[in-house]
Short mmCIF file of C-alpha atoms in Angstrom, two decimals:
data_model
loop_
_atom_site.label_atom_id
_atom_site.label_comp_id
_atom_site.label_asym_id
_atom_site.label_seq_id
_atom_site.Cartn_x
_atom_site.Cartn_y
_atom_site.Cartn_z
CA MET A 126 78.34 102.31 133.86
CA PRO A 127 78.93 99.09 131.82
CA LEU A 128 79.48 101.22 128.69
CA ILE A 129 82.31 103.25 130.25
CA LYS A 130 84.87 100.45 129.95
CA THR A 131 83.87 100.00 126.31
CA PHE A 132 84.44 103.67 125.50
CA LEU A 133 87.69 103.73 127.48
CA SER A 134 89.05 100.76 125.52
CA ILE A 135 88.30 102.57 122.26
CA PHE A 136 90.00 105.68 123.63
CA PHE A 137 93.11 103.70 124.60
CA GLY A 138 93.40 102.36 121.06
CA TYR A 139 93.08 105.88 119.69
CA ILE A 140 95.87 107.17 121.96
CA LEU A 141 98.20 104.27 121.10
CA ALA A 142 97.75 104.86 117.37
CA ARG A 143 98.24 108.62 117.68
CA LYS A 144 101.50 108.01 119.59
CA ASP A 145 102.67 105.58 116.86
CA LEU A 146 102.73 102.75 119.40
CA PHE A 147 100.14 100.73 117.44
CA PRO A 148 101.04 101.03 113.74
CA ALA A 149 98.98 99.79 110.81
CA ALA A 150 101.01 96.57 110.51
CA ALA A 151 100.25 95.73 114.13
CA SER A 152 96.56 96.44 113.50
CA ARG A 153 96.51 94.00 110.60
CA GLY A 154 98.08 91.29 112.72
CA ALA A 155 95.71 91.93 115.61
CA SER A 156 92.78 91.87 113.18
CA GLN A 157 93.88 88.44 111.96
CA VAL A 158 94.00 87.16 115.53
CA THR A 159 90.58 88.62 116.34
CA MET A 160 88.66 87.47 113.27
CA ASN A 161 90.31 84.08 112.74
CA LEU A 162 90.93 82.91 116.30
CA SER A 163 89.60 84.80 119.30
CA LEU A 164 86.10 85.71 118.03
CA PRO A 165 85.33 82.16 116.78
CA ALA A 166 86.62 80.81 120.09
CA LEU A 167 84.38 83.22 122.01
CA ILE A 168 81.34 82.21 119.95
CA PHE A 169 82.03 78.49 120.42
CA ALA A 170 82.57 78.85 124.16
CA ASN A 171 79.22 80.64 124.53
CA ILE A 172 76.97 78.81 122.07
CA VAL A 173 77.68 75.25 123.26
CA PRO A 174 76.56 75.79 126.88
CA ALA A 175 73.93 78.46 126.13
CA PHE A 176 71.74 77.02 123.37
CA THR A 177 69.22 74.33 124.24
CA PRO A 178 66.26 72.82 122.37
CA GLN A 179 64.09 75.19 124.41
CA ASN A 180 65.70 78.48 123.32
CA ILE A 181 66.87 77.53 119.83
CA SER A 182 63.60 78.98 118.54
CA ALA A 183 65.20 82.42 118.94
CA LEU A 184 67.15 81.84 115.70
CA GLY A 185 64.16 82.53 113.46
CA PRO A 186 63.01 85.88 114.89
CA LEU A 187 66.58 87.19 115.20
CA PHE A 188 67.48 86.25 111.62
CA LEU A 189 64.25 87.93 110.48
CA LEU A 190 65.07 91.10 112.42
CA ALA A 191 68.63 91.17 111.08
CA PHE A 192 67.53 91.06 107.45
CA VAL A 193 64.72 93.57 108.06
CA TYR A 194 67.15 96.01 109.71
CA GLN A 195 69.46 95.76 106.71
CA GLY A 196 66.62 96.15 104.22
CA ILE A 197 65.29 99.26 105.97
CA GLY A 198 68.81 100.67 106.08
CA PHE A 199 69.26 100.20 102.34
CA LEU A 200 65.92 101.96 101.78
CA PHE A 201 67.06 104.87 103.95
CA GLY A 202 70.26 105.06 101.90
CA LEU A 203 68.32 105.27 98.63
CA ILE A 204 66.15 108.09 99.98
CA ILE A 205 69.11 110.05 101.38
CA ARG A 206 70.99 109.72 98.10
CA GLU A 207 68.07 111.24 96.22
CA LEU A 208 67.37 114.08 98.67
CA PHE A 209 70.85 115.29 99.61
CA TYR A 210 74.09 116.10 97.89
CA VAL A 211 76.41 113.08 97.73
CA PRO A 212 79.60 112.87 95.62
CA ARG A 213 79.07 110.83 92.46
CA ASN A 214 81.73 108.29 93.45
CA PHE A 215 79.96 107.57 96.74
CA TRP A 216 76.42 106.82 95.57
CA GLN A 217 76.63 103.07 96.18
CA GLY A 218 78.90 103.51 99.19
CA LEU A 219 76.19 105.62 100.83
CA ILE A 220 73.61 102.84 100.44
CA ILE A 221 75.96 100.23 101.88
CA ILE A 222 77.05 102.39 104.81
CA THR A 223 73.40 103.02 105.67
CA GLY A 224 72.32 99.39 105.38
CA MET A 225 75.27 97.47 106.87
CA SER A 226 76.04 97.90 110.57
CA ASN A 227 78.80 96.91 112.96
CA TRP A 228 77.44 93.65 114.35
CA GLY A 229 80.79 92.21 115.38
CA ASN A 230 82.92 92.90 118.40
CA LEU A 231 81.37 96.25 119.34
CA PRO A 232 77.89 94.91 120.22
CA ASN A 233 79.51 91.83 121.76
CA ALA A 234 81.41 94.10 124.15
CA VAL A 235 78.28 96.01 125.14
CA VAL A 236 76.13 92.89 125.47
CA LEU A 237 78.71 91.11 127.62
CA SER A 238 79.02 94.12 129.90
CA VAL A 239 75.30 94.83 130.26
CA THR A 240 74.07 91.25 130.70
CA GLN A 241 76.34 90.77 133.72
CA GLN A 242 74.26 93.33 135.62
CA ALA A 243 70.68 93.31 136.91
CA PRO A 244 68.00 92.61 135.70
CA PHE A 245 69.82 89.87 133.75
CA ASP A 246 71.01 86.52 135.07
CA PRO A 247 74.84 86.69 135.18
CA ALA A 248 75.06 82.89 135.07
CA THR A 249 73.33 82.37 131.71
CA ASP A 250 72.50 85.66 129.97
CA PRO A 251 76.07 86.72 128.96
CA ALA A 252 76.57 83.46 127.04
CA LEU A 253 73.09 83.75 125.52
CA GLY A 254 73.77 87.35 124.52
CA VAL A 255 76.96 86.47 122.64
CA SER A 256 75.16 83.58 120.94
CA PHE A 257 72.36 85.87 119.81
CA VAL A 258 74.84 88.44 118.48
CA SER A 259 76.51 85.68 116.43
CA ILE A 260 73.22 85.26 114.52
CA PHE A 261 73.45 88.89 113.42
CA ILE A 262 77.10 88.35 112.47
CA VAL A 263 76.16 85.47 110.16
CA SER A 264 73.41 87.52 108.50
CA TYR A 265 75.92 90.33 107.97
CA HIS A 266 78.36 87.97 106.25
CA LEU A 267 75.59 86.59 104.02
CA VAL A 268 74.48 90.01 102.80
CA PHE A 269 77.88 91.70 102.60
CA TRP A 270 79.90 88.92 100.96
CA VAL A 271 77.52 86.38 99.43
CA CYS A 272 74.71 88.65 98.21
CA GLY A 273 77.19 91.09 96.64
CA ALA A 274 77.06 94.16 98.87
CA ALA A 275 80.86 94.21 99.11
CA HIS A 276 81.34 93.91 95.35
CA SER A 277 78.72 96.59 94.69
CA LEU A 278 81.15 99.11 96.23
CA SER A 279 83.16 98.82 93.01
CA TRP A 280 80.27 100.45 91.11
CA ASP A 281 81.44 103.83 92.37
CA TYR A 282 84.78 103.36 90.59
CA LEU A 283 83.72 101.91 87.25
CA PRO A 284 85.05 103.47 84.02
CA GLY A 285 83.06 106.59 83.24
CA ILE A 286 82.31 107.41 86.89
CA PRO A 287 83.91 110.79 87.67
CA GLN A 288 86.55 110.87 90.37
CA GLY A 289 88.30 113.63 92.29
CA GLN A 290 86.88 117.12 92.06
CA GLU A 291 84.70 116.17 89.10
CA ALA A 292 82.80 113.75 91.37
CA GLU A 293 81.95 116.63 93.72
CA ARG A 294 79.83 118.39 91.10
CA ARG A 295 76.28 118.80 92.41
CA LEU A 296 73.69 117.08 90.24
CA PRO A 297 70.00 118.05 90.00
CA TRP A 298 67.41 115.62 91.27
CA TYR A 299 66.42 114.41 87.79
CA GLU A 300 69.96 113.14 87.12
CA LYS A 301 69.90 110.79 90.11
CA PRO A 302 68.72 107.19 89.60
CA ILE A 303 65.25 107.37 91.14
CA GLY A 304 64.70 110.92 89.88
CA ARG A 305 65.58 109.80 86.37
CA ILE A 306 63.02 106.99 86.57
CA LEU A 307 60.35 109.40 87.83
CA CYS A 308 61.05 111.81 84.99
CA ARG A 309 60.95 109.12 82.34
CA TYR A 310 57.98 107.01 83.43
CA VAL A 311 55.89 109.30 85.66
CA LEU A 312 56.44 112.82 84.36
CA ARG A 313 57.16 111.54 80.82
CA ARG A 314 59.86 114.15 80.36
CA GLU A 315 63.48 113.97 79.26
CA PHE A 316 65.91 116.40 80.88
CA PRO A 317 69.30 116.97 79.25
CA SER A 318 72.17 115.50 81.25
CA SER A 319 74.73 118.07 82.29
CA ALA A 320 77.48 115.46 81.93
CA LYS A 321 76.48 114.74 78.33
CA ILE A 322 76.37 118.45 77.55
CA SER A 323 79.91 118.93 78.84
CA VAL A 324 81.17 115.92 76.87
CA VAL A 325 79.57 117.20 73.67
CA THR A 326 81.11 120.65 74.05
CA GLN A 327 84.55 119.18 74.75
CA CYS A 328 84.42 116.80 71.77
CA ALA A 329 82.91 119.24 69.26
CA ASP A 330 86.32 120.17 67.83
CA THR A 331 87.84 116.68 67.59
CA ASP A 332 84.75 114.80 66.26
CA PRO A 333 86.11 111.25 66.30
CA SER A 334 84.34 108.56 64.31
CA PRO A 335 81.73 106.84 66.51
CA PRO A 336 82.58 103.23 65.60
CA GLN A 337 86.27 103.69 66.34
CA THR A 338 85.51 105.43 69.63
CA GLU A 339 83.25 102.62 70.74
CA LYS A 340 85.90 100.02 69.93
CA VAL A 341 88.61 101.87 71.79
CA ALA A 342 86.35 102.45 74.80
CA GLY A 343 85.28 98.84 74.90
CA HIS A 344 88.86 97.61 74.58
CA SER A 345 90.15 99.94 77.29
CA GLU A 346 87.36 98.96 79.65
CA GLN A 347 88.09 95.26 79.06
CA SER A 348 91.82 95.72 79.62
CA GLN A 349 91.17 97.68 82.81
CA ASP A 350 88.96 94.91 84.16
CA LEU A 351 91.58 92.32 83.25
CA GLN A 352 94.31 94.29 84.99
CA ALA A 353 92.21 94.67 88.13
CA ALA A 354 91.33 90.99 88.17
CA SER A 355 94.93 89.97 87.58
CA PHE A 356 96.07 92.29 90.39
CA PHE A 357 93.74 90.63 92.86
CA HIS A 358 94.78 87.20 91.57
CA SER A 359 98.52 87.73 91.78
CA THR A 360 98.67 89.61 95.07
CA SER A 361 99.58 87.40 98.01
CA GLU A 362 96.91 86.98 100.64
CA HIS A 363 99.25 85.93 103.43
CA GLY A 364 99.37 88.36 106.29
CA VAL A 365 96.51 90.46 104.94
CA ASP A 366 93.37 91.48 106.80
CA PRO A 367 90.65 88.79 106.46
CA ASP A 368 88.19 91.32 105.05
CA ILE A 369 90.74 92.20 102.35
CA GLN A 370 91.04 88.50 101.49
CA LEU A 371 87.27 88.19 101.13
CA ALA A 372 87.13 91.34 99.00
CA ARG A 373 89.81 89.99 96.70
CA ARG A 374 88.01 86.68 96.39
CA THR A 375 84.74 88.37 95.44
CA SER A 376 86.65 90.57 92.98
CA ARG A 377 88.11 87.49 91.30
CA VAL A 378 84.65 85.95 91.18
CA SER A 379 83.24 88.95 89.32
CA ALA A 380 86.17 88.94 86.89
CA THR A 381 85.94 85.24 86.10
CA SER A 382 82.18 85.41 85.68
CA GLN A 383 82.67 88.14 83.09
CA PHE A 384 85.26 86.30 81.00
CA GLY A 385 84.15 82.75 81.64
CA ARG A 386 87.36 81.32 83.13
CA PRO A 387 89.94 82.12 85.81
CA LEU A 388 92.55 84.66 84.78
CA GLN A 389 96.24 83.86 84.85
CA PRO A 390 98.67 86.25 86.51
CA GLY A 391 100.44 87.01 83.27
CA SER A 392 97.34 88.02 81.32
CA GLN A 393 97.40 91.70 82.14
CA ASN A 394 97.58 93.12 78.61
CA PRO A 395 95.10 91.38 76.31
CA VAL A 396 95.83 91.74 72.61
CA VAL A 397 92.99 92.18 70.15
CA PRO A 398 94.51 89.93 67.41
CA SER A 399 94.74 87.02 69.86
CA VAL A 400 91.06 87.45 70.67
CA LEU A 401 90.20 87.44 66.97
CA GLN A 402 92.33 84.34 66.36
CA SER A 403 90.64 82.47 69.18
CA ALA A 404 87.25 83.48 67.81
CA ALA A 405 88.21 82.24 64.35
CA SER A 406 89.57 78.95 65.63
CA SER A 407 86.38 78.35 67.63
CA ALA A 408 84.56 77.75 64.34
CA THR A 409 86.53 74.53 63.84
CA GLN A 410 86.36 73.51 67.51
CA LEU A 411 82.65 73.78 68.28
CA PRO A 412 82.18 70.88 70.76
CA GLN A 413 83.84 72.22 73.91
CA HIS A 414 81.33 71.06 76.52
CA PRO A 415 83.93 69.56 78.90
CA ALA A 416 85.59 72.98 79.19
CA ILE A 417 82.30 74.83 79.57
CA ILE A 418 80.89 72.63 82.33
CA PRO A 419 83.79 73.15 84.79
CA SER A 420 83.61 76.87 84.07
CA ILE A 421 79.91 76.95 84.92
CA VAL A 422 80.48 74.92 88.08
CA TYR A 423 83.30 77.25 89.07
CA ARG A 424 81.13 80.33 88.56
CA ILE A 425 78.29 78.82 90.59
CA PHE A 426 80.19 77.50 93.58
CA ARG A 427 83.06 79.99 93.81
CA PRO A 428 80.87 82.78 95.33
CA LEU A 429 79.68 80.32 97.98
CA SER A 430 83.24 79.98 99.27
CA VAL A 431 82.96 83.35 101.01
CA ILE A 432 80.32 81.85 103.31
CA PHE A 433 82.88 79.66 105.01
CA THR A 434 84.57 82.17 107.26
CA PRO A 435 85.90 81.15 110.70
CA VAL A 436 82.82 82.69 112.33
CA THR A 437 80.26 80.89 110.18
CA CYS A 438 82.14 77.58 110.38
CA THR A 439 82.20 77.91 114.16
CA LEU A 440 78.45 78.45 114.17
CA LEU A 441 77.92 75.39 111.97
CA VAL A 442 79.97 73.24 114.34
CA SER A 443 78.76 74.61 117.67
CA LEU A 444 75.00 74.55 117.01
CA PRO A 445 74.77 70.75 116.49
CA ILE A 446 76.96 70.19 119.55
CA ALA A 447 74.69 72.44 121.63
CA LEU A 448 71.47 70.75 120.49
CA ILE A 449 72.49 67.06 120.53
CA GLN A 450 72.58 66.03 124.18
CA PRO A 451 75.14 63.18 123.90
CA LEU A 452 77.55 65.50 122.07
CA LYS A 453 76.95 68.36 124.45
CA ALA A 454 77.59 66.09 127.44
CA LEU A 455 81.18 65.67 126.23
CA PHE A 456 81.82 69.40 126.70
CA VAL A 457 79.55 70.61 129.51
CA ASP A 458 77.54 69.08 132.32
CA VAL A 459 73.98 68.43 131.11
CA SER A 460 72.90 66.08 133.91
CA PRO A 461 70.72 68.76 135.59
CA ILE A 462 68.52 68.89 132.47
CA GLY A 463 68.28 65.11 132.05
CA GLY A 464 71.30 64.53 129.80
CA PRO A 465 74.07 61.94 130.12
CA ASP A 466 76.30 62.25 133.16
CA TRP A 467 79.71 61.62 131.63
CA LYS A 468 82.71 62.49 133.77
CA GLY A 469 86.44 62.25 133.30
CA PRO A 470 89.05 61.42 135.96
CA ASP A 471 88.87 65.00 137.22
CA GLY A 472 85.10 64.84 137.70
CA ARG A 473 84.37 67.07 134.69
CA PRO A 474 83.10 66.24 131.18
CA PRO A 475 85.78 64.57 129.02
CA LEU A 476 86.18 67.50 126.58
CA ALA A 477 85.68 70.32 129.07
CA PHE A 478 89.24 71.46 128.40
CA ILE A 479 88.16 72.49 124.88
CA ILE A 480 85.52 74.82 126.30
CA ASP A 481 88.06 76.17 128.81
CA THR A 482 90.60 76.83 126.04
CA ALA A 483 87.99 78.48 123.81
CA GLN A 484 86.88 80.71 126.68
CA PHE A 485 90.48 81.59 127.54
CA VAL A 486 91.34 82.52 123.94
CA GLY A 487 87.99 84.21 123.36
CA ASP A 488 88.44 86.55 126.30
CA ILE A 489 90.95 88.62 124.30
CA ALA A 490 88.50 89.22 121.44
CA ILE A 491 86.49 92.06 122.95
CA PRO A 492 89.22 94.34 124.38
CA LEU A 493 91.50 93.77 121.38
CA ALA A 494 88.71 94.58 118.92
CA LEU A 495 87.84 97.78 120.78
CA ILE A 496 91.49 98.86 120.74
CA LEU A 497 91.56 98.14 117.00
CA LEU A 498 88.46 100.28 116.53
CA GLY A 499 90.04 103.19 118.39
CA ALA A 500 93.23 102.84 116.35
CA SER A 501 91.23 102.96 113.12
CA PHE A 502 89.66 106.25 114.25
CA ALA A 503 93.13 107.71 114.70
CA ARG A 504 93.97 106.91 111.06
CA LEU A 505 90.82 108.38 109.52
CA LYS A 506 91.51 111.23 107.13
CA VAL A 507 88.84 113.91 106.83
CA PRO A 508 88.93 116.00 103.63
CA ARG A 509 89.85 119.65 103.87
CA PRO A 510 88.15 122.07 103.69
CA LEU A 511 85.07 120.74 105.45
CA SER A 512 82.83 122.58 102.98
CA ARG A 513 83.68 119.87 100.43
CA LEU A 514 81.94 117.27 102.56
CA PRO A 515 78.26 116.31 102.16
CA ILE A 516 77.44 117.54 105.66
CA LEU A 517 73.66 117.15 105.37
CA ALA A 518 73.96 113.61 104.02
CA MET A 519 76.38 112.68 106.82
CA VAL A 520 73.98 113.93 109.48
CA ALA A 521 71.01 112.29 107.74
CA VAL A 522 72.74 108.90 107.64
CA ALA A 523 73.71 109.13 111.31
CA LEU A 524 70.15 110.07 112.33
CA ALA A 525 68.61 107.36 110.14
CA LYS A 526 70.88 104.60 111.45
CA MET A 527 71.10 105.58 115.08
CA LEU A 528 67.82 107.35 115.81
CA LEU A 529 65.08 106.44 113.35
CA LEU A 530 66.00 102.77 112.82
CA PRO A 531 66.30 102.08 116.60
CA VAL A 532 62.82 103.52 117.12
CA ILE A 533 61.50 101.19 114.42
CA GLY A 534 63.45 98.30 115.94
CA VAL A 535 62.05 98.84 119.43
CA PHE A 536 58.48 98.88 118.12
CA MET A 537 59.14 95.77 116.00
CA VAL A 538 60.56 93.84 118.95
CA GLN A 539 57.64 94.86 121.17
CA ALA A 540 55.21 93.75 118.46
CA MET A 541 56.99 90.39 118.14
CA VAL A 542 56.80 89.94 121.92
CA LYS A 543 53.09 90.74 121.87
CA LYS A 544 52.48 88.24 119.04
CA GLY A 545 54.47 85.52 120.77
CA LEU A 546 57.42 85.35 118.37
CA ILE A 547 59.74 86.39 121.22
CA ASP A 548 59.21 85.12 124.76
CA ARG A 549 58.40 87.83 127.29
CA GLY A 550 60.89 86.34 129.73
CA ALA A 551 63.76 86.22 127.21
CA LYS A 552 65.48 89.36 128.46
CA ALA A 553 68.80 88.75 126.71
CA GLU A 554 67.09 88.08 123.38
CA LYS A 555 64.97 91.24 123.60
CA PHE A 556 67.96 93.35 124.59
CA VAL A 557 70.12 92.08 121.72
CA ALA A 558 67.28 92.53 119.22
CA MET A 559 66.75 96.15 120.28
CA PHE A 560 70.37 97.16 120.75
CA LEU A 561 71.60 95.89 117.38
CA SER A 562 69.08 98.07 115.57
CA GLY A 563 71.16 101.15 116.39
CA THR A 564 74.84 100.34 115.82
CA PRO A 565 77.05 102.42 113.49
CA ALA A 566 78.43 101.26 110.17
CA ALA A 567 81.05 98.52 109.95
CA VAL A 568 84.64 99.68 109.59
CA ASN A 569 85.51 96.91 107.12
CA GLN A 570 83.68 98.85 104.40
CA LEU A 571 86.65 101.20 104.63
CA ILE A 572 89.00 98.32 103.80
CA VAL A 573 86.98 97.04 100.84
CA SER A 574 86.43 100.52 99.37
CA SER A 575 90.14 101.33 99.58
CA ILE A 576 90.81 98.24 97.44
CA TYR A 577 88.42 99.33 94.71
CA ALA A 578 89.32 103.06 94.76
CA PRO A 579 91.82 103.90 91.98
CA ASP A 580 94.09 105.88 94.31
CA GLY A 581 92.92 104.30 97.58
CA ASN A 582 91.26 107.58 98.59
CA VAL A 583 88.24 106.92 100.82
CA ASP A 584 88.17 110.22 102.70
CA THR A 585 84.42 110.72 102.19
CA LEU A 586 83.66 107.33 103.71
CA SER A 587 85.98 108.12 106.62
CA ALA A 588 84.04 111.30 107.36
CA PHE A 589 80.73 109.39 107.38
CA LEU A 590 82.17 106.81 109.78
CA LEU A 591 83.58 109.47 112.08
CA VAL A 592 80.21 111.21 112.46
CA GLN A 593 78.43 107.94 113.24
CA TYR A 594 80.91 106.78 115.86
CA VAL A 595 80.89 110.17 117.58
CA PHE A 596 77.09 110.00 117.64
CA MET A 597 77.33 106.42 118.97
CA PHE A 598 78.62 107.58 122.35
CA PHE A 599 75.27 109.25 123.01
CA SER A 600 72.82 107.07 121.08
CA SER A 601 74.10 103.74 122.41
CA SER A 602 73.65 104.91 126.00
CA ALA A 603 70.09 106.03 125.30
CA LEU A 604 69.24 102.87 123.37
CA THR A 605 70.71 100.69 126.14
CA ALA A 606 68.57 102.48 128.72
CA VAL A 607 65.41 102.02 126.63
CA ALA A 608 66.20 98.36 125.95
CA LEU A 609 66.81 97.71 129.66
CA LEU A 610 63.56 99.43 130.55
CA LEU A 611 61.59 97.27 128.13
CA SER A 612 63.46 93.99 128.76
#
C-alpha cells in the first residue's frame, strides 16, 4: 500500500504533461526548486536529528555497497553490449544506463512511505532512511560527475562515430571492443572491419593524398571540438536544469584540458596560420612558467568543482552538526542522550526554527519530484517502427538492473549482516541497502546525452528508460516485500 501513492503521483505528472498543463519550461523550473532547494532542505532536516555517534558507522558499509552496485552495473553493461545488438552511437550510453541508477527522489519517496509503517519505528526510521539514501546520492554524484561517467556519454558522438541509420548497422562480435581484444590477443586473428571495407570502396575512385587527408581531418576535428567547447562556454546557465549546468561544466573541463587554457567565446573558428605563428613565436619566448602553472592548477581543480552541488554541500554541513553534541543541541533536543539542555524563550532549542523551515521546504521535494518524473515519461519519444529498437538489449538491461542486481544486493546485505558490518537491528539501513540495488536508471542521463547528441536525438535512450520504469512498477513491489521480510 505505501507504494500506491508513489505510483499515483507519477501518474498525475504524466497526465498533466499529456494535457499540456505542465510544459517543459515548468519542468525545468520545478527541477531547479527540487535539486537546489527542497531536496537539500529535506536531507538537512533528516540528517541532523537522525545521525548520532552510535549509527554513523553505517556510512562505510553503505558507501561500499553503492560503489559495488555501480561497478557490477557497469560490468553488466559491458557484457550486454558484447552479446546483443546495440546501435553504434549508444555503446557507451548502454554502459552508463546499466551502471547508474536513480538514487534521488524516487527511492526517497519509497523509503519515507515504507518506514512509516510496521515493522519500522515511525519516530526515527523515516529520518534515518532519508539520511541513508543521501549517502547513495553522494556516491552517484562522485561517479557520474567527478569520475567522468557524464562526460563519457560524449564518446558516442565523437567524429567518426556513425549516426542516424548508419549507426543501426549490425556489427559482428569481433568488431565490438571486447571481441576485438579477444581476436587480437587470444585467437591471434585479424578480421577485416566492415566499416573499413566500405570506406575503401567509396574512396577508391577519388584517391586523395594521405597526408592532406590527415591534415584536413585533424583540423576539422579540432575546429569541431573548439566550437562545442565555445558553445558550452557562451551559453547562459541561468534558468537551466542543474544537471545541464553540470554537464556544461564538465564539457568545458574536457575542452580546456585538451587545449591547455580556457576558451574565449569568440574563438569558434581557429585559423591554421595563427596556430603556426604562435608556434613560431614560442621559440623566442621559451620561459612561460607563470602561464603554465595557473593552467595546470585550473585543469586539476576545475573538475573538483562539480563535487560541490547543493546536495553534497548540505551533507558536508549537516554531518558535523549531527555528530558534535554542542552544535546539535542548538537545533534539536539532545538532553535525553546526555547532551546540553539549551532552550530558548519558547522552551525549544535556539535554532529549532531552522530545522522546522528545512522540514517545511523539504516536504515538497518528494511529490514534486514524482510529478516531474511522470511528466518526463509523457515527453519520451520512442522510435518508429519498433523493429529498429534493440529489443533484446532493452530487456536484458531491465532484467540485469532490476532482477539480477537486486538478488546480488540482497545476498550481499545478508552477508554483511552476518559478518557484523551491518547491525541486525538496523532495519532502516538494511531496507535502504536492499531497495537501492534495484532502482531504474536516472533520468538525468537523458538531459546530458541530449546536450552531446548532434541533433539532440536520444530516442534510443528514451526507449531503454521507458522499459525500465514500466518494469519498476512490478520489481519495486517485489523487492520491497523481500526487503521487509528480511529486515
